[in-house]
């Protein structure tokens, strides 16, 4: 989150800085990029931004194969985090969470990433040299249409994928994987109720409650609270809201400031750009 979510920064980069694309960007994509800039610089809230952003992501990658998108994201991952020294955009993993994942995997748990970020962007983030590998089939996110390159406007039922065809993005937004949509996606794609869930935003509330409600196994839900302003781009207002929600719903709150001896590891320093 420097200064905001990875996928927001990716869109802003493609629409405003990418020399090969910025002059091709649609009016809708430009409008969303302007909202992201206003949000990060001035804190202005845009209630429809999550959905508008989902459509802008879908359209800015229209016609690209998933592999081309992964390569593009791989290049973006190599850029520097503006507010941090010693860290690239592709390195922003919480070290304590990596330890938790490694511990769970070593003890027979199956790990899924369930994100509000576009699924293809998440797969791109977890491609290449990453500190914790998650198979692509265990990554659940927001979705955009996927079509055959020669499909045009035909419905998939009326089109056959040919031997010289390619799978490409269709440019249309399908669903934002937040709130109740996370619960629906978890059961639709996994077919089981989780026994452990970890979240760090209001969009995870439904997922956490689903995990610990009516579960035939012992289940726990954890909320990471962004209360560290020295080592990370924290937000005390959001952290307080998450502590309150944790108390109301029976989640276990985790203080990034007080419970973690490190966030990003040695050699990373947070110095916010003013």
PDB file of C-alpha atoms in Angstrom, residues 17 48 70 94 104 114 131 133-134 138 160 179-180 190 197 220 223 243 249 257 265:
ATOM      1  CA  UNK A  17       3.051   7.103 -17.247  1.00  0.00           C
ATOM      2  CA  UNK A  48     -18.027   3.806  -6.756  1.00  0.00           C
ATOM      3  CA  UNK A  70       1.837 -11.361 -16.150  1.00  0.00           C
ATOM      4  CA  UNK A  94       4.450  -8.809   5.381  1.00  0.00           C
ATOM      5  CA  UNK A 104       0.402 -23.663   8.083  1.00  0.00           C
ATOM      6  CA  UNK A 114      -8.805 -14.499  -1.695  1.00  0.00           C
ATOM      7  CA  UNK A 131       8.841 -15.604  -1.258  1.00  0.00           C
ATOM      8  CA  UNK A 133       4.437 -19.769  -3.993  1.00  0.00           C
ATOM      9  CA  UNK A 134       0.668 -20.091  -4.379  1.00  0.00           C
ATOM     10  CA  UNK A 138      -5.687 -21.267  -5.509  1.00  0.00           C
ATOM     11  CA  UNK A 160     -15.636 -22.404 -30.937  1.00  0.00           C
ATOM     12  CA  UNK A 179     -17.839  -8.364   0.902  1.00  0.00           C
ATOM     13  CA  UNK A 180     -20.420 -11.122   0.286  1.00  0.00           C
ATOM     14  CA  UNK A 190     -13.306 -24.340  -3.118  1.00  0.00           C
ATOM     15  CA  UNK A 197      -9.117 -16.581   7.622  1.00  0.00           C
ATOM     16  CA  UNK A 220     -10.573 -18.650  13.836  1.00  0.00           C
ATOM     17  CA  UNK A 223      -7.858  -9.014  11.413  1.00  0.00           C
ATOM     18  CA  UNK A 243     -10.379  -3.156  16.378  1.00  0.00           C
ATOM     19  CA  UNK A 249     -17.619 -10.094  15.657  1.00  0.00           C
ATOM     20  CA  UNK A 257       2.707  -1.980  15.633  1.00  0.00           C
ATOM     21  CA  UNK A 265      12.302  -7.223   7.230  1.00  0.00           C
TER      22      UNK A 265
END
